[in-house]
Amino acid sequence: MNDEIAFLAATALAIARALPVTLLLALAGALGASLLAALLVAAHQTRALRPLARAWIFVFRGTPLLLQMAMVYYGLGALDAVRHGPLWPLLREPLVCAWLALACCCSAYIAEVLRAALAAVPRGQIEAALACGMNRRTRLIRVIVPQLVRLALPAYGNELVMLVKSTSLASTITVVDVTGVAQLVIAHSYRTIEVFCLAAAVYLALTAALTAALRLIERRLAQGALP
Amino acid sequence: MDDNLPIITLLGFGPQGWGLALLAGAGLTVAVALAAMVLGMVLGAALATVQGLRVPVLARAAAIYGVVLRGVPELLVVLLLYFGTPGLLAALAGLFGLPPPESPPAFLTGCVAIGLVSAAYQAEVFRGGLLAVPRGQIEAAMAAGMTPWTRFRRVIAPQVLHHVLPPLGNIWQFNLKDSALVSITGLAELMRVSLVAAGSTRRPFVFFVAAMALYLLLTTASSALLHRAETRSRRWAGGQ
């Protein structure tokens, strides 16, 4: 019995030490994915760049993230152009590769969310803003973005929850995150169920906290909205 | 082994080509996703029904199932089932004084893992679909003396189908991509085959591009099929 408690405590400590890696990956991934998604939506609005944005979204939404991570970590590293390129010191790091794949993959999903929200902003409001003589910038900041945020937030939140869960795939390319540590502990102890359940509880707490925070923001933003 | 085989030989169907293995892997990917979809549909419909019943304990349990399975990474579910079930089965057999059974095949654990996650998402879809059927229609069907089965077949199903097909199509696409996670159990589906081919030829870029192309083919083909099914299901939707 004491053995069991000591083992669980040691495992919990090991998982807690790996938590910053998972959090960093999730945070940097969310930031990178959101920025990329905004760029994709902007590119989608121009005639010249639209095919590029479409192709990006098609490829990253149509293939598994696990394959994308393997592609960045093992696939790109096998190319001479990358191996001798200036970015090699970065692309050699599994954490950077995991971040890159995560940001690219999630950007495609978030871009679709933003695009749908943009299409849902009533046309008449943009025309009204034009009629008031607002310039492009003012129109964007005062009319489009405030509504876009409100319309996109629920679906955007879902994508963020997906992103947090997807960070666990980084363990397949040797990143020692929460899932990676769990697998290491199991390799030593052969106690599968307890360890995986502990790791699962960590992810569950993260996603639950994120969902609660998003709901709070949604309620805040709903104040002053038209019914 | 020759390190500089042309790509056409590597991906071809000759003795040194991996074409056939990749195609077989793609077939297994579809099989895993399909089995998981069916399992998820049965379990998801059951969960949605239970949540609609007025039995608080069962409804609460179904809700908790949904929160947990949608909040935990799919990879952990696959790992837990693959590494966890042999020990669990042995413990169970030990209780009855039986010798430990053989570990279940990777295909089965993979399908069950993806199916359990899929069920949590499908339950939400079915719940939304059931709510979309106007209460009055069900009451009218009862008043007309329809049996529960006829009511389901002629009043509920046609309307729910029209509502749930698009989100179910999304879940299918996720199943297809999640099936790649089953590669960690060693099952030779598309992801696994591409990893093995990449390792043994030391040409990972070529094989990952090929695997990506095959996944894109699967997702595009199924979205085209789903689109057709959606257009057809609209026939029964009463001119919407």
mmCIF file of C-alpha atoms in Angstrom, chain A residues 73-223:
data_model
loop_
_atom_site.group_PDB
_atom_site.id
_atom_site.type_symbol
_atom_site.label_atom_id
_atom_site.label_comp_id
_atom_site.label_asym_id
_atom_site.label_seq_id
_atom_site.Cartn_x
_atom_site.Cartn_y
_atom_site.Cartn_z
ATOM 1 C CA TYR A 73 10.921 15.885 -37.902
ATOM 2 C CA TYR A 74 12.062 12.908 -40.013
ATOM 3 C CA GLY A 75 11.046 13.942 -43.540
ATOM 4 C CA LEU A 76 12.495 17.443 -43.773
ATOM 5 C CA GLY A 77 15.609 16.403 -41.872
ATOM 6 C CA ALA A 78 16.411 13.893 -44.609
ATOM 7 C CA LEU A 79 16.564 16.570 -47.299
ATOM 8 C CA ASP A 80 20.026 17.916 -48.030
ATOM 9 C CA ALA A 81 18.666 21.391 -48.693
ATOM 10 C CA VAL A 82 17.287 21.513 -45.144
ATOM 11 C CA ARG A 83 20.233 19.756 -43.557
ATOM 12 C CA HIS A 84 22.668 22.316 -44.943
ATOM 13 C CA GLY A 85 20.246 25.241 -44.737
ATOM 14 C CA PRO A 86 20.430 28.066 -42.200
ATOM 15 C CA LEU A 87 17.451 26.745 -40.191
ATOM 16 C CA TRP A 88 18.963 23.331 -39.452
ATOM 17 C CA PRO A 89 19.984 24.122 -35.830
ATOM 18 C CA LEU A 90 16.292 24.873 -35.173
ATOM 19 C CA LEU A 91 14.756 22.071 -37.234
ATOM 20 C CA ARG A 92 16.998 19.565 -35.479
ATOM 21 C CA GLU A 93 15.126 20.183 -32.224
ATOM 22 C CA PRO A 94 12.085 17.929 -31.776
ATOM 23 C CA LEU A 95 10.279 20.593 -29.746
ATOM 24 C CA VAL A 96 10.599 23.130 -32.580
ATOM 25 C CA CYS A 97 9.401 20.536 -35.103
ATOM 26 C CA ALA A 98 6.410 19.652 -32.926
ATOM 27 C CA TRP A 99 5.560 23.344 -32.561
ATOM 28 C CA LEU A 100 5.868 23.949 -36.294
ATOM 29 C CA ALA A 101 3.614 21.018 -37.227
ATOM 30 C CA LEU A 102 1.083 21.912 -34.520
ATOM 31 C CA ALA A 103 0.905 25.584 -35.558
ATOM 32 C CA CYS A 104 0.595 24.778 -39.271
ATOM 33 C CA CYS A 105 -2.064 22.110 -38.719
ATOM 34 C CA CYS A 106 -4.221 24.120 -36.314
ATOM 35 C CA SER A 107 -3.884 27.285 -38.404
ATOM 36 C CA ALA A 108 -5.831 25.546 -41.179
ATOM 37 C CA TYR A 109 -8.731 24.712 -38.847
ATOM 38 C CA ILE A 110 -8.741 28.153 -37.209
ATOM 39 C CA ALA A 111 -8.638 29.870 -40.618
ATOM 40 C CA GLU A 112 -11.855 28.060 -41.559
ATOM 41 C CA VAL A 113 -13.466 29.227 -38.308
ATOM 42 C CA LEU A 114 -12.421 32.834 -38.906
ATOM 43 C CA ARG A 115 -13.538 32.716 -42.524
ATOM 44 C CA ALA A 116 -16.996 31.465 -41.538
ATOM 45 C CA ALA A 117 -17.273 34.195 -38.886
ATOM 46 C CA LEU A 118 -16.183 36.854 -41.366
ATOM 47 C CA ALA A 119 -18.857 35.696 -43.787
ATOM 48 C CA ALA A 120 -21.431 35.945 -40.974
ATOM 49 C CA VAL A 121 -20.818 39.646 -40.302
ATOM 50 C CA PRO A 122 -23.936 41.244 -41.828
ATOM 51 C CA ARG A 123 -23.225 42.840 -45.196
ATOM 52 C CA GLY A 124 -25.451 45.818 -44.343
ATOM 53 C CA GLN A 125 -23.190 46.805 -41.449
ATOM 54 C CA ILE A 126 -20.166 47.051 -43.688
ATOM 55 C CA GLU A 127 -22.206 49.081 -46.153
ATOM 56 C CA ALA A 128 -23.406 51.313 -43.319
ATOM 57 C CA ALA A 129 -19.812 51.842 -42.231
ATOM 58 C CA LEU A 130 -18.919 52.746 -45.792
ATOM 59 C CA ALA A 131 -21.860 55.140 -45.947
ATOM 60 C CA CYS A 132 -20.617 56.820 -42.752
ATOM 61 C CA GLY A 133 -17.376 57.466 -44.561
ATOM 62 C CA MET A 134 -15.205 55.194 -42.414
ATOM 63 C CA ASN A 135 -11.907 54.290 -43.986
ATOM 64 C CA ARG A 136 -10.691 50.694 -44.295
ATOM 65 C CA ARG A 137 -8.846 50.703 -40.989
ATOM 66 C CA THR A 138 -11.639 52.206 -38.919
ATOM 67 C CA ARG A 139 -14.137 49.871 -40.560
ATOM 68 C CA LEU A 140 -12.020 46.882 -39.647
ATOM 69 C CA ILE A 141 -11.324 47.946 -36.068
ATOM 70 C CA ARG A 142 -14.709 49.369 -35.114
ATOM 71 C CA VAL A 143 -17.206 47.305 -37.108
ATOM 72 C CA ILE A 144 -15.777 44.014 -38.373
ATOM 73 C CA VAL A 145 -13.367 42.803 -35.679
ATOM 74 C CA PRO A 146 -15.646 43.296 -32.632
ATOM 75 C CA GLN A 147 -18.349 41.186 -34.275
ATOM 76 C CA LEU A 148 -15.887 38.710 -35.699
ATOM 77 C CA VAL A 149 -14.535 37.989 -32.209
ATOM 78 C CA ARG A 150 -18.007 37.387 -30.827
ATOM 79 C CA LEU A 151 -19.063 35.173 -33.728
ATOM 80 C CA ALA A 152 -15.844 33.151 -33.891
ATOM 81 C CA LEU A 153 -15.190 32.604 -30.193
ATOM 82 C CA PRO A 154 -17.194 29.391 -29.534
ATOM 83 C CA ALA A 155 -15.729 27.541 -32.531
ATOM 84 C CA TYR A 156 -12.287 29.081 -31.944
ATOM 85 C CA GLY A 157 -12.428 27.788 -28.367
ATOM 86 C CA ASN A 158 -13.168 24.282 -29.631
ATOM 87 C CA GLU A 159 -10.088 24.464 -31.842
ATOM 88 C CA LEU A 160 -7.966 25.569 -28.873
ATOM 89 C CA VAL A 161 -9.169 22.567 -26.856
ATOM 90 C CA MET A 162 -8.246 20.324 -29.809
ATOM 91 C CA LEU A 163 -4.837 22.005 -29.912
ATOM 92 C CA VAL A 164 -4.162 21.330 -26.233
ATOM 93 C CA LYS A 165 -5.039 17.665 -26.749
ATOM 94 C CA SER A 166 -2.935 17.483 -29.908
ATOM 95 C CA THR A 167 0.214 18.547 -28.043
ATOM 96 C CA SER A 168 0.374 14.954 -26.791
ATOM 97 C CA LEU A 169 1.398 13.862 -30.303
ATOM 98 C CA ALA A 170 4.736 15.596 -29.756
ATOM 99 C CA SER A 171 5.698 12.582 -27.640
ATOM 100 C CA THR A 172 5.849 10.514 -30.854
ATOM 101 C CA ILE A 173 8.793 12.604 -32.077
ATOM 102 C CA THR A 174 10.725 12.228 -28.795
ATOM 103 C CA VAL A 175 9.512 15.396 -27.040
ATOM 104 C CA VAL A 176 9.292 14.623 -23.321
ATOM 105 C CA ASP A 177 5.949 16.218 -22.519
ATOM 106 C CA VAL A 178 3.269 14.868 -20.164
ATOM 107 C CA THR A 179 2.493 11.910 -22.464
ATOM 108 C CA GLY A 180 6.188 11.325 -23.101
ATOM 109 C CA VAL A 181 6.971 11.157 -19.383
ATOM 110 C CA ALA A 182 4.040 8.811 -18.822
ATOM 111 C CA GLN A 183 5.445 6.466 -21.454
ATOM 112 C CA LEU A 184 8.929 6.643 -19.903
ATOM 113 C CA VAL A 185 7.578 5.837 -16.428
ATOM 114 C CA ILE A 186 5.636 2.876 -17.837
ATOM 115 C CA ALA A 187 8.728 1.569 -19.604
ATOM 116 C CA HIS A 188 10.421 1.368 -16.187
ATOM 117 C CA SER A 189 7.539 0.264 -13.996
ATOM 118 C CA TYR A 190 5.108 -1.650 -16.246
ATOM 119 C CA ARG A 191 2.227 -0.033 -14.346
ATOM 120 C CA THR A 192 0.191 1.088 -17.296
ATOM 121 C CA ILE A 193 -3.241 2.000 -16.048
ATOM 122 C CA GLU A 194 -2.343 4.166 -13.041
ATOM 123 C CA VAL A 195 0.216 6.196 -14.992
ATOM 124 C CA PHE A 196 -1.928 6.816 -18.053
ATOM 125 C CA CYS A 197 -4.885 7.754 -15.854
ATOM 126 C CA LEU A 198 -2.717 10.320 -14.044
ATOM 127 C CA ALA A 199 -1.619 11.779 -17.393
ATOM 128 C CA ALA A 200 -5.211 11.774 -18.636
ATOM 129 C CA ALA A 201 -6.283 13.663 -15.501
ATOM 130 C CA VAL A 202 -3.704 16.364 -16.260
ATOM 131 C CA TYR A 203 -5.060 16.865 -19.790
ATOM 132 C CA LEU A 204 -8.628 16.770 -18.520
ATOM 133 C CA ALA A 205 -7.812 19.517 -15.984
ATOM 134 C CA LEU A 206 -6.157 21.614 -18.706
ATOM 135 C CA THR A 207 -9.040 21.300 -21.165
ATOM 136 C CA ALA A 208 -11.648 21.861 -18.432
ATOM 137 C CA ALA A 209 -9.872 25.021 -17.247
ATOM 138 C CA LEU A 210 -9.620 26.280 -20.820
ATOM 139 C CA THR A 211 -13.307 25.578 -21.488
ATOM 140 C CA ALA A 212 -14.326 27.390 -18.292
ATOM 141 C CA ALA A 213 -12.156 30.392 -19.160
ATOM 142 C CA LEU A 214 -13.586 30.557 -22.669
ATOM 143 C CA ARG A 215 -17.141 30.405 -21.353
ATOM 144 C CA LEU A 216 -16.355 33.303 -19.016
ATOM 145 C CA ILE A 217 -14.993 35.396 -21.891
ATOM 146 C CA GLU A 218 -17.997 34.495 -24.032
ATOM 147 C CA ARG A 219 -20.353 35.709 -21.325
ATOM 148 C CA ARG A 220 -18.369 38.935 -20.951
ATOM 149 C CA LEU A 221 -18.458 39.584 -24.684
ATOM 150 C CA ALA A 222 -22.164 38.841 -24.887
ATOM 151 C CA GLN A 223 -22.839 41.956 -22.790
#
